[in-house]
Short mmCIF file of C-alpha atoms and ligand atoms in Angstrom, two decimals:
data_model
loop_
_atom_site.label_atom_id
_atom_site.label_comp_id
_atom_site.label_asym_id
_atom_site.label_seq_id
_atom_site.Cartn_x
_atom_site.Cartn_y
_atom_site.Cartn_z
CA MET A 1315 -132.20 -54.95 18.57
CA GLY A 1316 -131.81 -51.51 20.16
CA PHE A 1317 -134.59 -49.43 21.70
CA PHE A 1318 -136.06 -48.22 18.43
CA GLU A 1319 -137.84 -50.68 16.23
CA ARG A 1320 -138.72 -49.43 12.81
CA ALA A 1321 -142.35 -49.56 11.73
CA ASP A 1322 -143.36 -52.21 9.22
CA ARG A 1323 -143.70 -49.65 6.44
CA LEU A 1324 -140.00 -48.91 6.70
CA LYS A 1325 -139.16 -52.58 6.84
CA ARG A 1326 -141.06 -53.04 3.59
CA LEU A 1327 -138.91 -50.51 1.74
CA PRO A 1328 -137.26 -52.08 -1.29
CA PRO A 1329 -133.53 -52.77 -0.92
CA TYR A 1330 -131.49 -49.68 -1.69
CA LEU A 1331 -129.93 -50.70 -4.95
CA PHE A 1332 -127.32 -47.96 -5.02
CA LYS A 1333 -125.80 -49.10 -1.72
CA GLU A 1334 -123.04 -51.11 -3.32
CA ILE A 1335 -122.21 -48.37 -5.80
CA ASP A 1336 -122.26 -45.71 -3.05
CA ARG A 1337 -119.86 -47.84 -1.00
CA LYS A 1338 -117.55 -48.31 -4.00
CA LYS A 1339 -117.72 -44.60 -4.80
CA ALA A 1340 -116.60 -43.72 -1.26
CA GLU A 1341 -113.80 -46.30 -1.51
CA VAL A 1342 -112.59 -45.05 -4.92
CA MET A 1343 -112.73 -41.43 -3.69
CA SER A 1344 -110.72 -42.29 -0.59
CA ARG A 1345 -107.97 -43.51 -2.95
CA GLY A 1346 -107.82 -39.93 -4.27
CA VAL A 1347 -109.26 -40.79 -7.70
CA ASP A 1348 -110.70 -37.81 -9.62
CA ILE A 1349 -114.30 -38.94 -9.97
CA ILE A 1350 -116.64 -37.68 -12.70
CA ASP A 1351 -120.14 -37.97 -11.29
CA LEU A 1352 -122.80 -38.47 -13.94
CA GLY A 1353 -125.11 -40.06 -11.42
CA VAL A 1354 -127.27 -37.41 -9.83
CA GLY A 1355 -130.00 -35.45 -11.63
CA ASP A 1356 -129.14 -32.18 -9.93
CA PRO A 1357 -128.30 -29.22 -12.19
CA ASP A 1358 -124.73 -27.93 -11.83
CA LEU A 1359 -125.81 -24.51 -13.16
CA PRO A 1360 -126.76 -21.72 -10.72
CA THR A 1361 -130.24 -20.26 -10.19
CA PRO A 1362 -130.64 -17.17 -12.48
CA THR A 1363 -129.69 -13.92 -10.74
CA HIS A 1364 -133.06 -12.15 -11.06
CA ILE A 1365 -134.69 -14.99 -9.10
CA ILE A 1366 -132.07 -14.79 -6.34
CA GLU A 1367 -132.57 -11.01 -6.14
CA ALA A 1368 -136.34 -11.49 -5.73
CA LEU A 1369 -135.68 -13.88 -2.84
CA LYS A 1370 -133.28 -11.45 -1.16
CA MET A 1371 -135.82 -8.62 -1.23
CA ALA A 1372 -138.65 -10.82 -0.06
CA ALA A 1373 -136.56 -12.30 2.76
CA ASP A 1374 -136.10 -8.79 4.20
CA ASP A 1375 -139.85 -8.21 4.48
CA PRO A 1376 -141.28 -9.26 7.87
CA ALA A 1377 -144.65 -9.93 6.21
CA ASN A 1378 -143.00 -12.99 4.71
CA HIS A 1379 -141.69 -14.34 8.00
CA ARG A 1380 -144.98 -15.75 9.22
CA TYR A 1381 -146.70 -19.03 8.40
CA PRO A 1382 -147.59 -19.03 4.73
CA SER A 1383 -151.00 -20.14 3.45
CA TYR A 1384 -151.25 -23.94 3.23
CA SER A 1385 -152.26 -23.93 -0.38
CA GLY A 1386 -149.91 -21.17 -1.55
CA MET A 1387 -150.11 -17.38 -1.86
CA VAL A 1388 -152.94 -16.20 -4.10
CA ASP A 1389 -150.37 -14.40 -6.23
CA PHE A 1390 -148.32 -17.57 -6.65
CA ARG A 1391 -151.33 -19.66 -7.64
CA GLU A 1392 -152.50 -16.98 -10.06
CA THR A 1393 -149.04 -16.90 -11.59
CA VAL A 1394 -149.09 -20.67 -12.05
CA ALA A 1395 -152.53 -20.47 -13.71
CA GLN A 1396 -151.30 -17.70 -16.02
CA TRP A 1397 -148.17 -19.69 -16.88
CA TYR A 1398 -150.27 -22.77 -17.71
CA GLN A 1399 -152.49 -20.68 -19.96
CA GLU A 1400 -149.55 -19.13 -21.80
CA ARG A 1401 -147.41 -22.26 -22.04
CA PHE A 1402 -150.05 -24.97 -22.60
CA GLY A 1403 -153.31 -23.15 -23.35
CA VAL A 1404 -154.81 -24.81 -20.25
CA ASP A 1405 -157.28 -22.88 -18.05
CA LEU A 1406 -156.93 -23.36 -14.30
CA ASP A 1407 -158.89 -21.86 -11.44
CA PRO A 1408 -156.12 -20.62 -9.14
CA LYS A 1409 -158.33 -21.07 -6.07
CA SER A 1410 -159.37 -24.69 -6.52
CA GLU A 1411 -157.10 -26.19 -9.16
CA VAL A 1412 -153.63 -25.14 -7.98
CA VAL A 1413 -151.72 -25.96 -4.79
CA SER A 1414 -148.14 -25.04 -3.93
CA LEU A 1415 -145.74 -27.84 -3.03
CA ILE A 1416 -142.45 -27.99 -1.15
CA GLY A 1417 -140.94 -29.38 -4.34
CA SER A 1418 -142.92 -31.77 -6.53
CA LYS A 1419 -141.46 -34.76 -4.66
CA GLU A 1420 -143.42 -33.68 -1.59
CA GLY A 1421 -146.73 -33.65 -3.47
CA ILE A 1422 -146.03 -36.93 -5.25
CA ALA A 1423 -145.11 -38.57 -1.95
CA HIS A 1424 -148.23 -37.30 -0.17
CA PHE A 1425 -150.83 -37.87 -2.87
CA PRO A 1426 -151.28 -41.64 -2.31
CA LEU A 1427 -152.26 -40.86 1.31
CA ALA A 1428 -155.13 -38.87 -0.15
CA GLY A 1429 -156.05 -41.21 -2.98
CA ILE A 1430 -155.57 -44.85 -2.01
CA ASN A 1431 -156.67 -47.17 0.75
CA PRO A 1432 -154.63 -50.09 2.11
CA GLY A 1433 -154.73 -52.91 -0.44
CA ASP A 1434 -155.52 -50.63 -3.39
CA VAL A 1435 -153.32 -50.80 -6.44
CA ALA A 1436 -151.26 -47.99 -7.92
CA LEU A 1437 -150.06 -48.41 -11.49
CA VAL A 1438 -146.40 -47.46 -11.46
CA PRO A 1439 -144.00 -47.40 -14.41
CA SER A 1440 -140.79 -49.40 -14.38
CA PRO A 1441 -138.18 -47.97 -14.69
CA ALA A 1442 -139.28 -44.81 -12.84
CA TYR A 1443 -138.53 -42.14 -10.31
CA PRO A 1444 -138.62 -44.29 -7.13
CA VAL A 1445 -141.00 -42.05 -5.15
CA TYR A 1446 -144.15 -43.32 -6.94
CA HIS A 1447 -143.67 -46.84 -5.62
CA ILE A 1448 -142.45 -45.88 -2.17
CA ALA A 1449 -145.28 -43.39 -1.60
CA THR A 1450 -147.74 -46.12 -2.59
CA LEU A 1451 -146.11 -48.47 -0.11
CA PHE A 1452 -146.27 -45.88 2.68
CA ALA A 1453 -149.99 -45.47 2.03
CA GLY A 1454 -150.48 -49.24 2.41
CA GLY A 1455 -151.06 -49.72 -1.30
CA GLU A 1456 -149.56 -52.16 -3.76
CA SER A 1457 -147.68 -51.11 -6.86
CA PHE A 1458 -148.33 -52.88 -10.13
CA PHE A 1459 -145.37 -52.19 -12.36
CA MET A 1460 -145.99 -51.22 -15.97
CA PRO A 1461 -142.82 -51.94 -17.96
CA LEU A 1462 -141.59 -49.11 -20.18
CA LEU A 1463 -140.03 -50.87 -23.14
CA ARG A 1464 -138.00 -49.47 -25.98
CA GLU A 1465 -140.24 -51.16 -28.56
CA ASN A 1466 -143.16 -49.11 -27.15
CA ASN A 1467 -141.13 -45.90 -27.11
CA PHE A 1468 -140.99 -46.24 -23.33
CA LEU A 1469 -144.75 -45.68 -22.98
CA PRO A 1470 -146.78 -48.13 -20.86
CA ASP A 1471 -148.87 -50.64 -22.81
CA LEU A 1472 -152.28 -49.86 -21.30
CA ASP A 1473 -154.03 -52.66 -23.19
CA SER A 1474 -151.85 -55.30 -21.59
CA LEU A 1475 -152.77 -54.48 -17.99
CA PRO A 1476 -154.61 -57.45 -16.41
CA GLY A 1477 -158.32 -56.97 -15.65
CA GLU A 1478 -157.98 -57.97 -11.98
CA ILE A 1479 -155.36 -55.24 -11.59
CA THR A 1480 -157.25 -52.46 -13.35
CA ALA A 1481 -160.29 -53.36 -11.22
CA ARG A 1482 -158.30 -52.65 -8.04
CA ALA A 1483 -156.27 -49.72 -9.36
CA ARG A 1484 -157.05 -46.31 -7.91
CA ILE A 1485 -154.20 -44.23 -9.27
CA MET A 1486 -151.70 -44.31 -12.11
CA PHE A 1487 -148.38 -42.51 -12.22
CA ILE A 1488 -146.90 -41.39 -15.50
CA ASN A 1489 -143.99 -39.05 -16.23
CA TYR A 1490 -143.14 -37.40 -19.57
CA PRO A 1491 -140.59 -36.21 -20.51
CA ASN A 1492 -139.40 -39.25 -18.62
CA ASN A 1493 -136.80 -39.87 -16.01
CA PRO A 1494 -134.83 -42.10 -16.52
CA THR A 1495 -135.51 -43.04 -20.17
CA SER A 1496 -135.74 -39.43 -21.49
CA ALA A 1497 -138.72 -40.53 -23.62
CA VAL A 1498 -141.42 -38.02 -24.54
CA ALA A 1499 -145.18 -38.51 -24.91
CA ASP A 1500 -147.55 -36.78 -27.31
CA LEU A 1501 -151.11 -35.64 -26.83
CA GLU A 1502 -152.44 -38.73 -28.54
CA PHE A 1503 -150.95 -40.86 -25.75
CA PHE A 1504 -152.37 -38.54 -23.09
CA ASN A 1505 -155.80 -38.77 -24.74
CA ARG A 1506 -155.62 -42.57 -24.51
CA VAL A 1507 -154.67 -42.27 -20.85
CA VAL A 1508 -157.76 -40.14 -20.20
CA GLU A 1509 -159.97 -42.78 -21.84
CA PHE A 1510 -158.31 -45.48 -19.74
CA ALA A 1511 -158.83 -43.42 -16.58
CA ARG A 1512 -162.53 -42.95 -17.36
CA GLU A 1513 -163.06 -46.61 -18.15
CA HIS A 1514 -161.32 -47.92 -15.04
CA LYS A 1515 -161.95 -45.03 -12.62
CA VAL A 1516 -158.26 -44.45 -12.08
CA VAL A 1517 -156.85 -41.06 -11.05
CA ILE A 1518 -153.93 -40.03 -13.25
CA CYS A 1519 -150.91 -38.44 -11.62
CA HIS A 1520 -148.71 -36.96 -14.29
CA ASP A 1521 -145.25 -35.89 -13.20
CA ALA A 1522 -144.29 -33.04 -15.52
CA ALA A 1523 -140.98 -32.02 -13.91
CA TYR A 1524 -139.10 -31.94 -17.24
CA THR A 1525 -141.49 -30.26 -19.70
CA GLU A 1526 -139.26 -27.19 -20.06
CA MET A 1527 -136.02 -29.08 -20.57
CA ALA A 1528 -136.51 -29.93 -24.24
CA PHE A 1529 -134.37 -29.58 -27.36
CA ASP A 1530 -134.44 -28.89 -31.09
CA GLY A 1531 -137.72 -26.96 -30.91
CA HIS A 1532 -139.62 -29.80 -29.21
CA ARG A 1533 -142.38 -28.51 -26.87
CA PRO A 1534 -143.57 -31.31 -24.56
CA PRO A 1535 -147.31 -31.09 -23.87
CA SER A 1536 -149.04 -30.98 -20.51
CA PHE A 1537 -151.27 -33.95 -19.64
CA LEU A 1538 -153.98 -31.37 -18.95
CA GLN A 1539 -154.10 -30.50 -22.66
CA ALA A 1540 -155.77 -33.85 -23.31
CA ASP A 1541 -159.56 -33.73 -23.69
CA GLY A 1542 -161.22 -34.18 -20.30
CA ALA A 1543 -157.89 -34.59 -18.46
CA LYS A 1544 -158.98 -32.32 -15.65
CA ASP A 1545 -161.89 -34.68 -14.90
CA VAL A 1546 -159.54 -37.56 -14.21
CA GLY A 1547 -156.18 -36.33 -13.11
CA LEU A 1548 -153.63 -33.93 -11.86
CA GLU A 1549 -150.17 -32.86 -12.84
CA PHE A 1550 -147.15 -32.31 -10.63
CA HIS A 1551 -144.78 -29.58 -11.67
CA SER A 1552 -141.58 -28.17 -10.37
CA LEU A 1553 -139.37 -25.13 -10.62
CA SER A 1554 -136.37 -27.29 -9.72
CA LYS A 1555 -135.10 -28.23 -13.16
CA THR A 1556 -136.53 -25.37 -15.22
CA TYR A 1557 -134.82 -22.67 -13.16
CA ASN A 1558 -132.01 -24.63 -11.46
CA MET A 1559 -133.82 -24.38 -8.13
CA THR A 1560 -133.53 -27.92 -6.76
CA GLY A 1561 -132.40 -26.68 -3.35
CA TRP A 1562 -135.19 -24.09 -2.99
CA ARG A 1563 -138.00 -26.63 -2.65
CA ILE A 1564 -140.85 -25.21 -4.66
CA GLY A 1565 -143.29 -26.88 -7.02
CA PHE A 1566 -147.03 -27.18 -7.53
CA ALA A 1567 -149.84 -29.57 -8.36
CA VAL A 1568 -152.61 -28.58 -10.74
CA GLY A 1569 -155.73 -30.21 -12.16
CA ASN A 1570 -158.80 -31.95 -10.80
CA SER A 1571 -160.15 -29.81 -7.95
CA GLU A 1572 -161.27 -32.75 -5.80
CA ALA A 1573 -157.87 -34.39 -6.08
CA ILE A 1574 -156.16 -31.06 -5.31
CA GLU A 1575 -158.43 -30.59 -2.30
CA GLY A 1576 -157.63 -34.12 -1.09
CA LEU A 1577 -153.91 -33.52 -1.42
CA GLY A 1578 -154.35 -30.19 0.39
CA ALA A 1579 -156.16 -31.95 3.26
CA ILE A 1580 -153.18 -34.30 3.77
CA LYS A 1581 -150.65 -31.49 3.45
CA SER A 1582 -152.39 -29.12 5.86
CA ASN A 1583 -151.99 -31.78 8.53
CA ILE A 1584 -148.33 -32.38 7.79
CA ASP A 1585 -146.64 -29.22 6.52
CA SER A 1586 -147.30 -25.52 6.65
CA GLY A 1587 -146.66 -24.44 3.11
CA VAL A 1588 -143.73 -22.91 1.23
CA PHE A 1589 -141.75 -19.97 2.71
CA GLN A 1590 -143.38 -16.88 1.16
CA ALA A 1591 -140.05 -15.42 0.08
CA VAL A 1592 -139.44 -18.58 -1.95
CA GLN A 1593 -142.92 -18.30 -3.48
CA ILE A 1594 -142.18 -14.68 -4.43
CA ALA A 1595 -138.95 -15.85 -6.07
CA GLY A 1596 -141.02 -18.54 -7.81
CA ILE A 1597 -143.39 -15.87 -9.14
CA GLU A 1598 -140.37 -13.99 -10.51
CA ALA A 1599 -139.13 -17.22 -12.13
CA LEU A 1600 -142.43 -17.93 -13.89
CA ARG A 1601 -143.27 -14.34 -14.85
CA GLY A 1602 -139.78 -13.00 -15.51
CA ASP A 1603 -137.56 -13.20 -18.58
CA GLN A 1604 -137.49 -16.77 -19.91
CA ALA A 1605 -134.17 -16.29 -21.71
CA CYS A 1606 -132.57 -18.21 -18.83
CA VAL A 1607 -134.60 -21.29 -19.76
CA ARG A 1608 -133.48 -21.08 -23.37
CA ASP A 1609 -129.86 -20.66 -22.27
CA MET A 1610 -130.14 -23.67 -19.99
CA THR A 1611 -131.56 -25.94 -22.67
CA GLU A 1612 -128.84 -24.85 -25.09
CA VAL A 1613 -126.19 -25.84 -22.56
CA TYR A 1614 -127.78 -29.27 -22.10
CA ALA A 1615 -128.30 -29.77 -25.83
CA ARG A 1616 -124.58 -29.19 -26.46
CA ARG A 1617 -123.65 -31.56 -23.67
CA ARG A 1618 -126.11 -34.13 -25.00
CA ASP A 1619 -124.56 -33.98 -28.47
CA ILE A 1620 -121.03 -34.51 -27.14
CA MET A 1621 -122.06 -37.39 -24.95
CA VAL A 1622 -124.33 -39.17 -27.45
CA LYS A 1623 -121.63 -39.01 -30.13
CA GLY A 1624 -119.00 -40.21 -27.67
CA LEU A 1625 -121.11 -43.13 -26.52
CA MET A 1626 -121.87 -44.14 -30.09
CA ASP A 1627 -118.16 -43.95 -30.99
CA ALA A 1628 -117.58 -46.28 -28.06
CA GLY A 1629 -120.10 -48.73 -29.52
CA ILE A 1630 -122.78 -48.06 -26.92
CA GLU A 1631 -126.43 -47.94 -27.98
CA VAL A 1632 -128.13 -44.73 -26.96
CA GLY A 1633 -130.98 -42.62 -28.32
CA LEU A 1634 -130.80 -38.86 -28.99
CA PRO A 1635 -133.18 -37.43 -26.36
CA LYS A 1636 -135.69 -34.74 -27.28
CA ALA A 1637 -135.96 -33.76 -23.63
CA THR A 1638 -134.53 -34.10 -20.08
CA PHE A 1639 -130.87 -34.02 -19.11
CA TYR A 1640 -130.61 -37.80 -19.04
CA LEU A 1641 -129.20 -40.31 -21.48
CA TRP A 1642 -130.57 -43.85 -21.24
CA ALA A 1643 -127.98 -46.19 -22.72
CA LYS A 1644 -127.70 -49.96 -23.16
CA VAL A 1645 -124.97 -51.67 -21.18
CA PRO A 1646 -122.59 -53.57 -23.44
CA GLU A 1647 -123.14 -57.28 -24.04
CA GLY A 1648 -122.08 -59.52 -21.20
CA TYR A 1649 -122.69 -57.17 -18.27
CA THR A 1650 -125.57 -56.55 -15.89
CA SER A 1651 -126.33 -52.89 -15.18
CA ASN A 1652 -124.63 -53.16 -11.82
CA GLN A 1653 -121.55 -54.91 -13.16
CA PHE A 1654 -121.06 -52.28 -15.84
CA ALA A 1655 -121.59 -49.34 -13.48
CA THR A 1656 -119.15 -50.90 -11.02
CA ARG A 1657 -116.53 -51.41 -13.71
CA LEU A 1658 -116.83 -47.81 -14.91
CA LEU A 1659 -116.38 -46.62 -11.36
CA GLU A 1660 -113.47 -48.84 -10.45
CA GLU A 1661 -111.53 -48.60 -13.68
CA ALA A 1662 -112.43 -45.13 -14.96
CA GLY A 1663 -113.64 -43.15 -11.95
CA LEU A 1664 -117.01 -42.61 -13.67
CA VAL A 1665 -120.26 -42.63 -11.72
CA VAL A 1666 -123.32 -43.61 -13.74
CA THR A 1667 -126.63 -44.95 -12.42
CA PRO A 1668 -127.38 -48.64 -13.06
CA GLY A 1669 -130.80 -48.89 -14.74
CA ASN A 1670 -132.14 -51.62 -12.44
CA GLY A 1671 -132.09 -49.05 -9.60
CA PHE A 1672 -135.19 -47.53 -11.22
CA GLY A 1673 -137.06 -50.85 -11.35
CA GLY A 1674 -136.69 -54.31 -12.86
CA ALA A 1675 -137.41 -53.18 -16.41
CA GLY A 1676 -134.38 -50.87 -16.20
CA GLU A 1677 -132.00 -53.84 -16.14
CA GLY A 1678 -129.67 -53.78 -19.13
CA TYR A 1679 -129.44 -49.98 -19.15
CA PHE A 1680 -127.50 -47.24 -17.42
CA ARG A 1681 -128.40 -43.58 -16.97
CA ILE A 1682 -126.12 -40.64 -17.48
CA ALA A 1683 -127.04 -37.21 -16.10
CA LEU A 1684 -125.63 -34.34 -18.17
CA THR A 1685 -124.73 -32.35 -15.09
CA GLN A 1686 -121.04 -31.78 -15.83
CA LYS A 1687 -119.29 -29.25 -18.04
CA ARG A 1688 -118.43 -30.18 -21.62
CA GLU A 1689 -114.71 -30.67 -20.90
CA ARG A 1690 -115.55 -33.13 -18.15
CA LEU A 1691 -117.96 -34.97 -20.43
CA SER A 1692 -115.27 -35.27 -23.12
CA GLU A 1693 -112.92 -36.57 -20.45
CA ALA A 1694 -115.62 -39.03 -19.32
CA ILE A 1695 -115.90 -40.36 -22.88
CA GLU A 1696 -112.13 -40.87 -23.14
CA ARG A 1697 -112.15 -42.78 -19.88
CA LEU A 1698 -115.17 -44.85 -20.89
CA LYS A 1699 -113.44 -45.84 -24.11
CA THR A 1700 -110.54 -47.28 -22.14
CA VAL A 1701 -113.01 -49.64 -20.47
CA VAL A 1702 -115.15 -50.72 -23.43
CA LEU A 1703 -112.91 -50.53 -26.51
C1 LIG B 716 -139.24 -37.42 -12.45
C2 LIG B 716 -139.03 -36.54 -11.28
N1 LIG B 716 -140.09 -36.09 -10.61
C3 LIG B 716 -139.95 -35.29 -9.54
C4 LIG B 716 -138.70 -34.92 -9.08
C5 LIG B 716 -138.63 -34.08 -7.84
O1 LIG B 716 -138.34 -32.77 -8.08
P1 LIG B 716 -138.56 -31.63 -7.01
O2 LIG B 716 -139.05 -32.28 -5.73
O3 LIG B 716 -137.25 -31.00 -6.81
O4 LIG B 716 -139.61 -30.72 -7.57
C6 LIG B 716 -137.56 -35.36 -9.74
C7 LIG B 716 -136.23 -35.00 -9.25
O5 LIG B 716 -135.23 -35.48 -9.66
C8 LIG B 716 -137.73 -36.21 -10.87
O6 LIG B 716 -136.68 -36.69 -11.55
#
C-alpha cells in the first residue's frame, strides 16, 4: 500500500471488463498488425465547417473568455427550447426547464447526486451505457438491473420489477435509441413509463443522445412528448453524435424544472459551465443548416447496410437498426462474448466490444460501431469471414 488509499466508492467500481481486450489490443498492435477498430462509439467524421467557424469567431471575443453562466447562456437555452419545439413539438421554458451540460455524460453522472440518497435504488437497464450504474454507485445508491431482452424488443419489462424494488426506487434510467442494442422506443412505451413513474414516484432520466441518428425516415420521439412526461422526468441530450462534436463537450438536460434545478445545484458546486464560445458554436449547430445531419445519417445508413449484409453472409445474427451507429450482433454458437471478441482481435485484427461489458444481459452479443469508412468495413467483413466460416 502506498501513501494514497482510494476511497471506498472507487473500490466498489465494477471490474473493468475491457481490460483484457485492451491489453490484447496493445499486444496485437505492437506486432504491427493493421487493426480495424469497431469498438469505440466516437464519430470518425469531422464537425461541420459552419460550426467550427462559429467557434473561431466566438473564441476571438474577450466577452467569451470569462466564467460562463452555470446554467448556460440565455441564448443557448432559448435555442434548445426552440429546437425542441420544432423537432418534437415540446414546449420548454428556457429559464427553468433547460440547463447546459459539459456533454450529456456530465449531467448523467451528476444527476444521482441530486436525486438519490444512500441506499436508494436506481433502475438501470442491462446492457447499458455504463455511466448510469457508476453514477448511482458514486451517489451511494444501488442499481437494480432491468434486462433488455430481444423478445421484448430490448425494452425493459416494467411489470416484472419486484415490489420491494419499486418501493425503494427513486430514479430510472432509459435510453432510446439505445446504446448498445440500437433498439428504438415509441411514444406508447414512453407513455407507459410515465404511468409507472407516477405510480411508483420514480424520476425518469431519459438519455436521448441518439435521436438524430436515425435511418429510412424513422424519427425517434422525445420522452417529453409523452403525456405528463415533464411532471416526472428529464431528458439528457447531446450535440456530440448529431454534429460530430464528441470532443467539444456540450449537451443539455431538459424537462421537470425541480429536477433541473436540483441538477443545477450539484453542478454549480462542481463545475462552472460550458465555455461560451462552445455554446455559441452549439447555437450555430442547432439553428444552422441541418443538411449536415442528413448527410451524416446517409453515411451511417450506407455503412450499416454493408455491415449487416456482411454479417448475415457470415452467418451471424444481427438486426437492421433503425437508429444509432451501432450493430448489436449475436456471437456464434460455442463462444462467450469475450472469447469471440478476443478471437476476432487475435486472428483478424478486428476490435469489437464484447456485449457483457455493458452488463450481464449483454452476454452472448457483441457490438460494432460503424465508425470506419466503407472500404474498411468491407475489409472487416472479409477478415471476419476467415474466422467464422
Ligand atoms: C448512450 C449514451 N449516452 C451519453 C453519451 C455521452 O455523450 P456526451 O457526453 O458526449 O454528450 C454517450 C456517448 O457515447 C452514449 O453512448
